[in-house]
Amino acid sequence: MDVLRPQIITLDGRNYRKNPIQEKNYHQEEDEGFYQDSMEYSDEPCDAYEVEQTPQGFRATVSAPSLLYKHIVGKRGDTKKKIEMETKTSINIPKPGQEGEIVITGQHRNGVISARTRIDVLLDTFRRKQPFTHFLSFFLNEVEVQERFLKFQEEVLEKCSMDRGVDSSIFQNPKKLHLTIGMLVLLSEQEIQQTCEILQRCKEEFINDITGGKPLEVEMEGIEYMNDDPGMVDVLYAKVHMKDGSNRLQELVDRMLERFQALGLIVKDWTSVKLHATVMNTLLRKDPSAEGRYNLYTPDGKYIFKERESFDGRNILKTFENFYFGSLKLNSIHISQRFTVDSFGNYASCGQVDFS
């Protein structure tokens, strides 16, 4: 880490500096949630927190999904005890499985703020280790596009099936064709509802201006690959662009990304969304339910290694460089839930905003 440019963590719209620390060995099987390094984050007093003065001292609350409580408690309560001891506070955490607020009390305001800051950083640390649960998306499964996609699959298998690694198992399910804006970790119904509210605010603040209250007419045309070697391809995608040649779709998704990053809901350091609709993915070869490069961690923090066999995409890229998948009207942004299927065979939607 460059000490002159430390990592910045955004929590509730506020930025915190992560101080450089020395790596320590961490064995998940021996420790169910205590993450010593997280206690080394800077916890300078922050006046932005709401701290209530009571007859007994000071009080602050933290809203968090129950799934993350164990990381504040730590093994045998070690994490909670350490925060309490070093900040001279008392921390009350709801019982496992019960939703509620974490309550911090203490005799000194700065101590309560310090404990609140440490808890926020711990929550952020372990939220980043959770598998993605949802994603913001446009559905691309209109009938014309599905039919053209199946035509693409048929012709690829007819003309390129002799190329290394090319077979029917790596093609996307046409009913699940979509554009991903960003991946999300939503761990409670309350967080899903909050995301729906954020979407609605985005609609009022800039979506209506960009779309003019009408669907965006787009075309899916041409293919491209994700990595640097066309002979070793893992993901092949269809390109999507506005029919009128404008940049409105890109502007819309970039504004969405910016808003969700500022709120800490999308943690990737992207500055722009790469618009793509996955049509071939080698993760599907062994796991038909695989959805991309997103399963990096299990809920208990263990890294997942996804073995995959690439394919030689050179002939496909040359033969189908400008393949036309069809035109469609994008009228909704959905909060799609991973590993689910609705009655139409697409991902289940937990909420949406419509343009018209």
Short mmCIF file of C-alpha atoms in Angstrom, two decimals:
data_model
loop_
_atom_site.label_atom_id
_atom_site.label_comp_id
_atom_site.label_asym_id
_atom_site.label_seq_id
_atom_site.Cartn_x
_atom_site.Cartn_y
_atom_site.Cartn_z
CA MET A 1 0.00 0.00 0.00
CA ASP A 2 1.28 3.52 -0.88
CA VAL A 3 1.29 5.44 2.41
CA LEU A 4 0.87 8.69 0.50
CA ARG A 5 -2.28 7.37 -1.18
CA PRO A 6 -4.01 5.10 1.35
CA GLN A 7 -7.11 3.12 0.53
CA ILE A 8 -10.31 5.08 1.11
CA ILE A 9 -13.43 3.31 2.38
CA THR A 10 -16.85 4.93 1.90
CA LEU A 11 -19.43 4.38 4.63
CA ASP A 12 -22.84 6.07 4.47
CA GLY A 13 -21.47 8.64 2.03
CA ARG A 14 -18.47 9.52 4.24
CA ASN A 15 -14.85 8.67 3.43
CA TYR A 16 -12.43 7.01 5.87
CA ARG A 17 -8.71 6.38 5.48
CA LYS A 18 -7.50 2.81 5.94
CA ASN A 19 -4.15 3.00 7.69
CA PRO A 20 -1.39 0.67 6.42
CA ILE A 21 -1.09 -2.48 8.50
CA GLN A 22 1.07 -5.55 8.53
CA GLU A 23 -0.66 -8.63 7.21
CA LYS A 24 -1.42 -11.34 9.76
CA ASN A 25 -2.28 -14.96 9.24
CA TYR A 26 -6.02 -15.51 9.31
CA HIS A 27 -7.52 -18.97 9.65
CA GLN A 28 -11.27 -19.01 9.16
CA GLU A 29 -11.70 -22.48 10.64
CA GLU A 30 -10.20 -21.27 13.93
CA ASP A 31 -12.00 -17.96 14.10
CA GLU A 32 -15.65 -17.55 13.29
CA GLY A 33 -15.59 -13.81 12.87
CA PHE A 34 -12.81 -12.01 14.72
CA TYR A 35 -10.81 -10.00 12.24
CA GLN A 36 -7.93 -8.47 14.14
CA ASP A 37 -6.68 -6.29 11.30
CA SER A 38 -9.98 -4.43 11.04
CA MET A 39 -9.39 -3.02 14.52
CA GLU A 40 -6.40 -1.14 13.12
CA TYR A 41 -8.55 1.17 10.99
CA SER A 42 -8.42 4.86 11.76
CA ASP A 43 -11.19 5.76 14.19
CA GLU A 44 -10.76 9.48 14.54
CA PRO A 45 -13.88 11.15 16.02
CA CYS A 46 -16.42 11.99 13.37
CA ASP A 47 -19.00 14.71 14.00
CA ALA A 48 -21.25 13.33 11.24
CA TYR A 49 -22.54 10.54 13.49
CA GLU A 50 -25.74 11.13 15.42
CA VAL A 51 -24.96 10.74 19.11
CA GLU A 52 -27.74 11.21 21.65
CA GLN A 53 -27.01 12.57 25.10
CA THR A 54 -28.83 10.69 27.87
CA PRO A 55 -28.96 10.97 31.67
CA GLN A 56 -26.46 8.09 31.76
CA GLY A 57 -24.04 9.51 29.16
CA PHE A 58 -24.12 9.15 25.37
CA ARG A 59 -25.81 6.73 22.96
CA ALA A 60 -25.53 5.85 19.25
CA THR A 61 -27.15 3.17 17.11
CA VAL A 62 -26.00 1.20 14.06
CA SER A 63 -28.36 -0.49 11.62
CA ALA A 64 -26.99 -3.74 10.21
CA PRO A 65 -28.39 -7.04 8.88
CA SER A 66 -28.36 -9.85 11.43
CA LEU A 67 -26.10 -11.92 9.15
CA LEU A 68 -23.20 -9.61 10.05
CA TYR A 69 -23.70 -9.50 13.84
CA LYS A 70 -21.29 -12.38 14.40
CA HIS A 71 -18.43 -10.33 12.97
CA ILE A 72 -18.99 -7.63 15.57
CA VAL A 73 -19.19 -10.20 18.36
CA GLY A 74 -16.21 -12.29 17.24
CA LYS A 75 -15.16 -15.67 18.56
CA ARG A 76 -16.06 -15.95 22.26
CA GLY A 77 -17.08 -12.29 22.07
CA ASP A 78 -13.46 -11.17 21.63
CA THR A 79 -14.10 -8.47 19.01
CA LYS A 80 -16.92 -6.85 20.95
CA LYS A 81 -14.94 -6.94 24.19
CA LYS A 82 -11.91 -5.35 22.54
CA ILE A 83 -13.95 -2.45 21.13
CA GLU A 84 -15.69 -1.94 24.48
CA MET A 85 -12.43 -1.97 26.41
CA GLU A 86 -10.52 0.38 24.11
CA THR A 87 -13.38 2.89 23.69
CA LYS A 88 -14.81 2.57 27.23
CA THR A 89 -18.28 1.82 25.90
CA SER A 90 -20.94 -0.86 26.17
CA ILE A 91 -22.25 -2.49 22.98
CA ASN A 92 -25.63 -4.23 22.85
CA ILE A 93 -26.14 -6.50 19.83
CA PRO A 94 -29.45 -8.25 19.01
CA LYS A 95 -29.50 -12.02 19.35
CA PRO A 96 -28.61 -14.09 16.26
CA GLY A 97 -31.50 -14.24 13.83
CA GLN A 98 -33.20 -11.16 15.28
CA GLU A 99 -33.20 -7.93 13.29
CA GLY A 100 -32.65 -4.70 15.17
CA GLU A 101 -30.12 -2.00 15.94
CA ILE A 102 -26.71 -2.29 17.54
CA VAL A 103 -26.74 0.12 20.49
CA ILE A 104 -23.55 1.79 21.77
CA THR A 105 -23.53 3.59 25.11
CA GLY A 106 -20.75 5.27 27.07
CA GLN A 107 -19.81 8.11 29.39
CA HIS A 108 -17.81 9.97 26.75
CA ARG A 109 -19.06 11.14 23.36
CA ASN A 110 -15.74 10.53 21.60
CA GLY A 111 -15.67 6.99 22.91
CA VAL A 112 -19.12 6.26 21.49
CA ILE A 113 -18.11 7.78 18.15
CA SER A 114 -14.89 5.74 18.11
CA ALA A 115 -16.81 2.51 18.78
CA ARG A 116 -19.33 3.41 16.09
CA THR A 117 -16.55 4.02 13.55
CA ARG A 118 -14.87 0.68 14.32
CA ILE A 119 -18.15 -1.18 14.01
CA ASP A 120 -18.86 0.49 10.66
CA VAL A 121 -15.45 -0.53 9.32
CA LEU A 122 -15.91 -4.13 10.52
CA LEU A 123 -19.33 -4.25 8.84
CA ASP A 124 -17.85 -2.90 5.62
CA THR A 125 -14.94 -5.38 5.76
CA PHE A 126 -17.16 -8.42 6.08
CA ARG A 127 -19.85 -7.14 3.74
CA ARG A 128 -17.18 -7.11 1.04
CA LYS A 129 -16.59 -10.81 1.69
CA GLN A 130 -20.23 -11.75 1.15
CA PRO A 131 -21.20 -13.29 -2.19
CA PHE A 132 -23.21 -10.96 -4.37
CA THR A 133 -26.93 -11.53 -3.86
CA HIS A 134 -28.51 -9.15 -6.38
CA PHE A 135 -27.63 -6.99 -9.36
CA LEU A 136 -29.04 -3.96 -11.17
CA SER A 137 -29.99 -4.94 -14.70
CA PHE A 138 -31.92 -4.41 -17.89
CA PHE A 139 -33.79 -7.45 -19.20
CA LEU A 140 -32.89 -8.34 -22.82
CA ASN A 141 -35.12 -11.37 -23.24
CA GLU A 142 -37.61 -10.04 -25.78
CA VAL A 143 -38.83 -12.65 -28.26
CA GLU A 144 -36.92 -11.27 -31.26
CA VAL A 145 -33.64 -11.19 -29.35
CA GLN A 146 -34.12 -14.69 -27.96
CA GLU A 147 -34.81 -16.05 -31.46
CA ARG A 148 -31.78 -14.29 -32.93
CA PHE A 149 -29.62 -15.54 -30.07
CA LEU A 150 -30.71 -19.13 -30.75
CA LYS A 151 -29.86 -18.56 -34.42
CA PHE A 152 -26.41 -17.34 -33.35
CA GLN A 153 -25.92 -20.46 -31.22
CA GLU A 154 -27.03 -22.73 -34.05
CA GLU A 155 -24.67 -21.14 -36.57
CA VAL A 156 -21.70 -21.07 -34.19
CA LEU A 157 -22.11 -24.78 -33.45
CA GLU A 158 -22.51 -25.49 -37.14
CA LYS A 159 -19.42 -23.57 -38.26
CA CYS A 160 -17.09 -23.56 -35.23
CA SER A 161 -17.83 -26.70 -33.21
CA MET A 162 -14.45 -28.15 -34.16
CA ASP A 163 -12.65 -25.25 -32.47
CA ARG A 164 -11.18 -26.06 -29.08
CA GLY A 165 -13.63 -25.78 -26.20
CA VAL A 166 -16.68 -24.77 -28.26
CA ASP A 167 -19.84 -26.72 -27.40
CA SER A 168 -23.49 -26.07 -26.56
CA SER A 169 -22.94 -26.10 -22.78
CA ILE A 170 -21.24 -22.69 -22.67
CA PHE A 171 -24.08 -20.68 -24.24
CA GLN A 172 -26.21 -18.42 -22.09
CA ASN A 173 -29.84 -19.30 -21.38
CA PRO A 174 -31.72 -17.03 -23.83
CA LYS A 175 -34.40 -16.33 -21.22
CA LYS A 176 -31.74 -14.83 -18.94
CA LEU A 177 -30.13 -12.42 -21.39
CA HIS A 178 -29.52 -9.15 -19.56
CA LEU A 179 -27.32 -6.08 -19.18
CA THR A 180 -25.66 -5.77 -15.79
CA ILE A 181 -25.20 -2.29 -14.33
CA GLY A 182 -23.62 -3.40 -11.05
CA MET A 183 -23.50 -6.19 -8.48
CA LEU A 184 -25.04 -5.77 -5.02
CA VAL A 185 -24.92 -7.39 -1.58
CA LEU A 186 -28.38 -7.05 -0.02
CA LEU A 187 -28.67 -9.03 3.21
CA SER A 188 -32.16 -8.22 4.47
CA GLU A 189 -35.61 -7.21 3.26
CA GLN A 190 -34.92 -3.75 4.67
CA GLU A 191 -31.85 -3.37 2.46
CA ILE A 192 -33.86 -4.47 -0.58
CA GLN A 193 -36.51 -1.88 0.24
CA GLN A 194 -33.86 0.81 0.71
CA THR A 195 -32.42 -0.07 -2.72
CA CYS A 196 -35.88 0.29 -4.26
CA GLU A 197 -36.13 3.74 -2.68
CA ILE A 198 -32.72 4.72 -4.05
CA LEU A 199 -33.81 3.61 -7.53
CA GLN A 200 -36.88 5.79 -7.25
CA ARG A 201 -34.78 8.79 -6.21
CA CYS A 202 -32.50 8.16 -9.21
CA LYS A 203 -35.55 8.21 -11.46
CA GLU A 204 -36.64 11.57 -10.07
CA GLU A 205 -33.17 13.14 -10.06
CA PHE A 206 -31.73 12.12 -13.44
CA ILE A 207 -33.32 9.07 -15.13
CA ASN A 208 -36.37 11.04 -16.27
CA ASP A 209 -34.14 13.75 -17.77
CA ILE A 210 -31.97 11.26 -19.66
CA THR A 211 -34.81 9.08 -21.00
CA GLY A 212 -37.37 11.83 -21.51
CA GLY A 213 -39.90 9.53 -19.88
CA LYS A 214 -39.69 7.09 -22.80
CA PRO A 215 -38.08 3.66 -23.35
CA LEU A 216 -34.53 3.66 -24.70
CA GLU A 217 -34.44 2.07 -28.15
CA VAL A 218 -31.29 -0.04 -28.47
CA GLU A 219 -29.73 -2.62 -30.75
CA MET A 220 -27.66 -5.69 -29.89
CA GLU A 221 -25.10 -6.05 -32.62
CA GLY A 222 -21.59 -7.43 -32.80
CA ILE A 223 -19.58 -9.55 -30.38
CA GLU A 224 -16.49 -8.99 -28.26
CA TYR A 225 -14.47 -10.95 -25.70
CA MET A 226 -13.42 -10.10 -22.14
CA ASN A 227 -9.78 -11.14 -21.91
CA ASP A 228 -6.70 -10.28 -24.01
CA ASP A 229 -6.26 -13.48 -26.02
CA PRO A 230 -8.95 -14.42 -28.60
CA GLY A 231 -7.57 -17.95 -28.58
CA MET A 232 -8.24 -18.30 -24.84
CA VAL A 233 -11.73 -16.84 -24.29
CA ASP A 234 -13.83 -17.31 -21.14
CA VAL A 235 -16.60 -14.78 -21.75
CA LEU A 236 -18.02 -13.68 -25.09
CA TYR A 237 -20.60 -10.92 -25.10
CA ALA A 238 -22.91 -9.03 -27.44
CA LYS A 239 -22.50 -5.28 -27.70
CA VAL A 240 -25.43 -2.95 -27.03
CA HIS A 241 -25.81 0.59 -28.34
CA MET A 242 -28.48 3.27 -28.71
CA LYS A 243 -30.37 3.09 -32.00
CA ASP A 244 -30.15 6.87 -32.45
CA GLY A 245 -26.39 6.87 -32.00
CA SER A 246 -26.56 8.90 -28.79
CA ASN A 247 -24.69 8.20 -25.55
CA ARG A 248 -27.78 8.26 -23.34
CA LEU A 249 -27.66 4.60 -22.27
CA GLN A 250 -24.01 4.87 -21.24
CA GLU A 251 -24.71 8.14 -19.44
CA LEU A 252 -27.61 6.56 -17.56
CA VAL A 253 -25.72 3.49 -16.33
CA ASP A 254 -22.65 5.54 -15.40
CA ARG A 255 -24.81 7.89 -13.32
CA MET A 256 -26.38 4.86 -11.64
CA LEU A 257 -22.94 3.44 -10.90
CA GLU A 258 -21.75 6.73 -9.47
CA ARG A 259 -24.77 7.00 -7.17
CA PHE A 260 -24.57 3.44 -5.84
CA GLN A 261 -20.79 3.66 -5.35
CA ALA A 262 -21.20 6.89 -3.37
CA LEU A 263 -23.62 5.10 -1.05
CA GLY A 264 -21.24 2.15 -0.63
CA LEU A 265 -23.65 -0.32 -2.26
CA ILE A 266 -21.38 -1.06 -5.22
CA VAL A 267 -17.78 -1.46 -4.08
CA LYS A 268 -15.93 -1.99 -7.35
CA ASP A 269 -13.63 0.86 -8.37
CA TRP A 270 -15.14 1.26 -11.82
CA THR A 271 -15.58 4.71 -13.33
CA SER A 272 -17.73 3.50 -16.20
CA VAL A 273 -19.99 0.52 -16.91
CA LYS A 274 -18.91 -1.73 -19.77
CA LEU A 275 -22.19 -2.42 -21.52
CA HIS A 276 -22.36 -6.07 -22.48
CA ALA A 277 -24.75 -9.00 -22.71
CA THR A 278 -23.00 -12.30 -22.03
CA VAL A 279 -23.77 -14.89 -24.73
CA MET A 280 -21.07 -17.49 -23.99
CA ASN A 281 -19.43 -18.20 -20.63
CA THR A 282 -17.11 -21.11 -19.85
CA LEU A 283 -18.32 -21.26 -16.22
CA LEU A 284 -21.53 -22.74 -17.65
CA ARG A 285 -19.62 -25.74 -18.94
CA LYS A 286 -19.56 -27.46 -15.53
CA ASP A 287 -22.21 -25.46 -13.72
CA PRO A 288 -25.37 -24.52 -15.69
CA SER A 289 -26.41 -22.20 -12.84
CA ALA A 290 -23.15 -20.21 -12.94
CA GLU A 291 -23.64 -16.51 -13.54
CA GLY A 292 -20.24 -14.98 -14.12
CA ARG A 293 -17.13 -13.99 -12.20
CA TYR A 294 -19.00 -13.00 -9.09
CA ASN A 295 -18.72 -15.94 -6.63
CA LEU A 296 -15.44 -14.91 -5.06
CA TYR A 297 -16.32 -15.67 -1.42
CA THR A 298 -18.68 -17.89 0.50
CA PRO A 299 -20.70 -16.31 3.37
CA ASP A 300 -18.04 -17.44 5.88
CA GLY A 301 -15.28 -15.63 3.99
CA LYS A 302 -13.63 -18.55 2.16
CA TYR A 303 -12.35 -17.89 -1.34
CA ILE A 304 -13.95 -19.92 -4.13
CA PHE A 305 -11.82 -21.11 -7.01
CA LYS A 306 -13.85 -21.57 -10.17
CA GLU A 307 -12.09 -23.97 -12.50
CA ARG A 308 -12.86 -23.24 -16.13
CA GLU A 309 -11.76 -24.38 -19.57
CA SER A 310 -11.45 -21.55 -22.09
CA PHE A 311 -12.38 -21.82 -25.75
CA ASP A 312 -10.72 -20.71 -28.98
CA GLY A 313 -12.85 -17.79 -30.12
CA ARG A 314 -10.87 -16.64 -33.14
CA ASN A 315 -13.14 -18.13 -35.80
CA ILE A 316 -16.29 -17.06 -33.95
CA LEU A 317 -15.03 -13.49 -33.66
CA LYS A 318 -14.12 -13.39 -37.36
CA THR A 319 -17.28 -15.04 -38.66
CA PHE A 320 -19.82 -13.35 -36.38
CA GLU A 321 -18.08 -10.03 -35.76
CA ASN A 322 -21.19 -8.04 -36.74
CA PHE A 323 -23.93 -10.54 -35.91
CA TYR A 324 -27.27 -8.78 -35.38
CA PHE A 325 -29.17 -9.96 -32.30
CA GLY A 326 -32.09 -7.58 -32.75
CA SER A 327 -33.54 -4.34 -31.46
CA LEU A 328 -35.49 -3.76 -28.28
CA LYS A 329 -36.84 -1.06 -26.01
CA LEU A 330 -35.35 -0.76 -22.54
CA ASN A 331 -38.05 0.57 -20.24
CA SER A 332 -37.08 -0.72 -16.77
CA ILE A 333 -34.13 -1.14 -14.44
CA HIS A 334 -34.56 -4.17 -12.18
CA ILE A 335 -33.10 -5.30 -8.88
CA SER A 336 -32.52 -8.90 -9.98
CA GLN A 337 -31.94 -11.68 -7.49
CA ARG A 338 -29.23 -14.18 -8.31
CA PHE A 339 -29.95 -17.92 -8.54
CA THR A 340 -33.68 -17.35 -8.96
CA VAL A 341 -36.12 -17.82 -11.82
CA ASP A 342 -39.43 -16.07 -12.41
CA SER A 343 -42.42 -17.41 -14.34
CA PHE A 344 -40.82 -16.28 -17.63
CA GLY A 345 -37.50 -18.05 -16.94
CA ASN A 346 -35.63 -14.81 -16.18
CA TYR A 347 -34.11 -13.74 -12.88
CA ALA A 348 -36.69 -12.82 -10.26
CA SER A 349 -37.05 -9.06 -9.80
CA CYS A 350 -37.23 -7.63 -6.28
CA GLY A 351 -38.06 -4.15 -7.49
CA GLN A 352 -37.83 -1.89 -10.52
CA VAL A 353 -38.22 1.61 -11.90
CA ASP A 354 -39.93 2.22 -15.25
CA PHE A 355 -39.03 4.97 -17.66
CA SER A 356 -42.54 5.49 -19.04
#
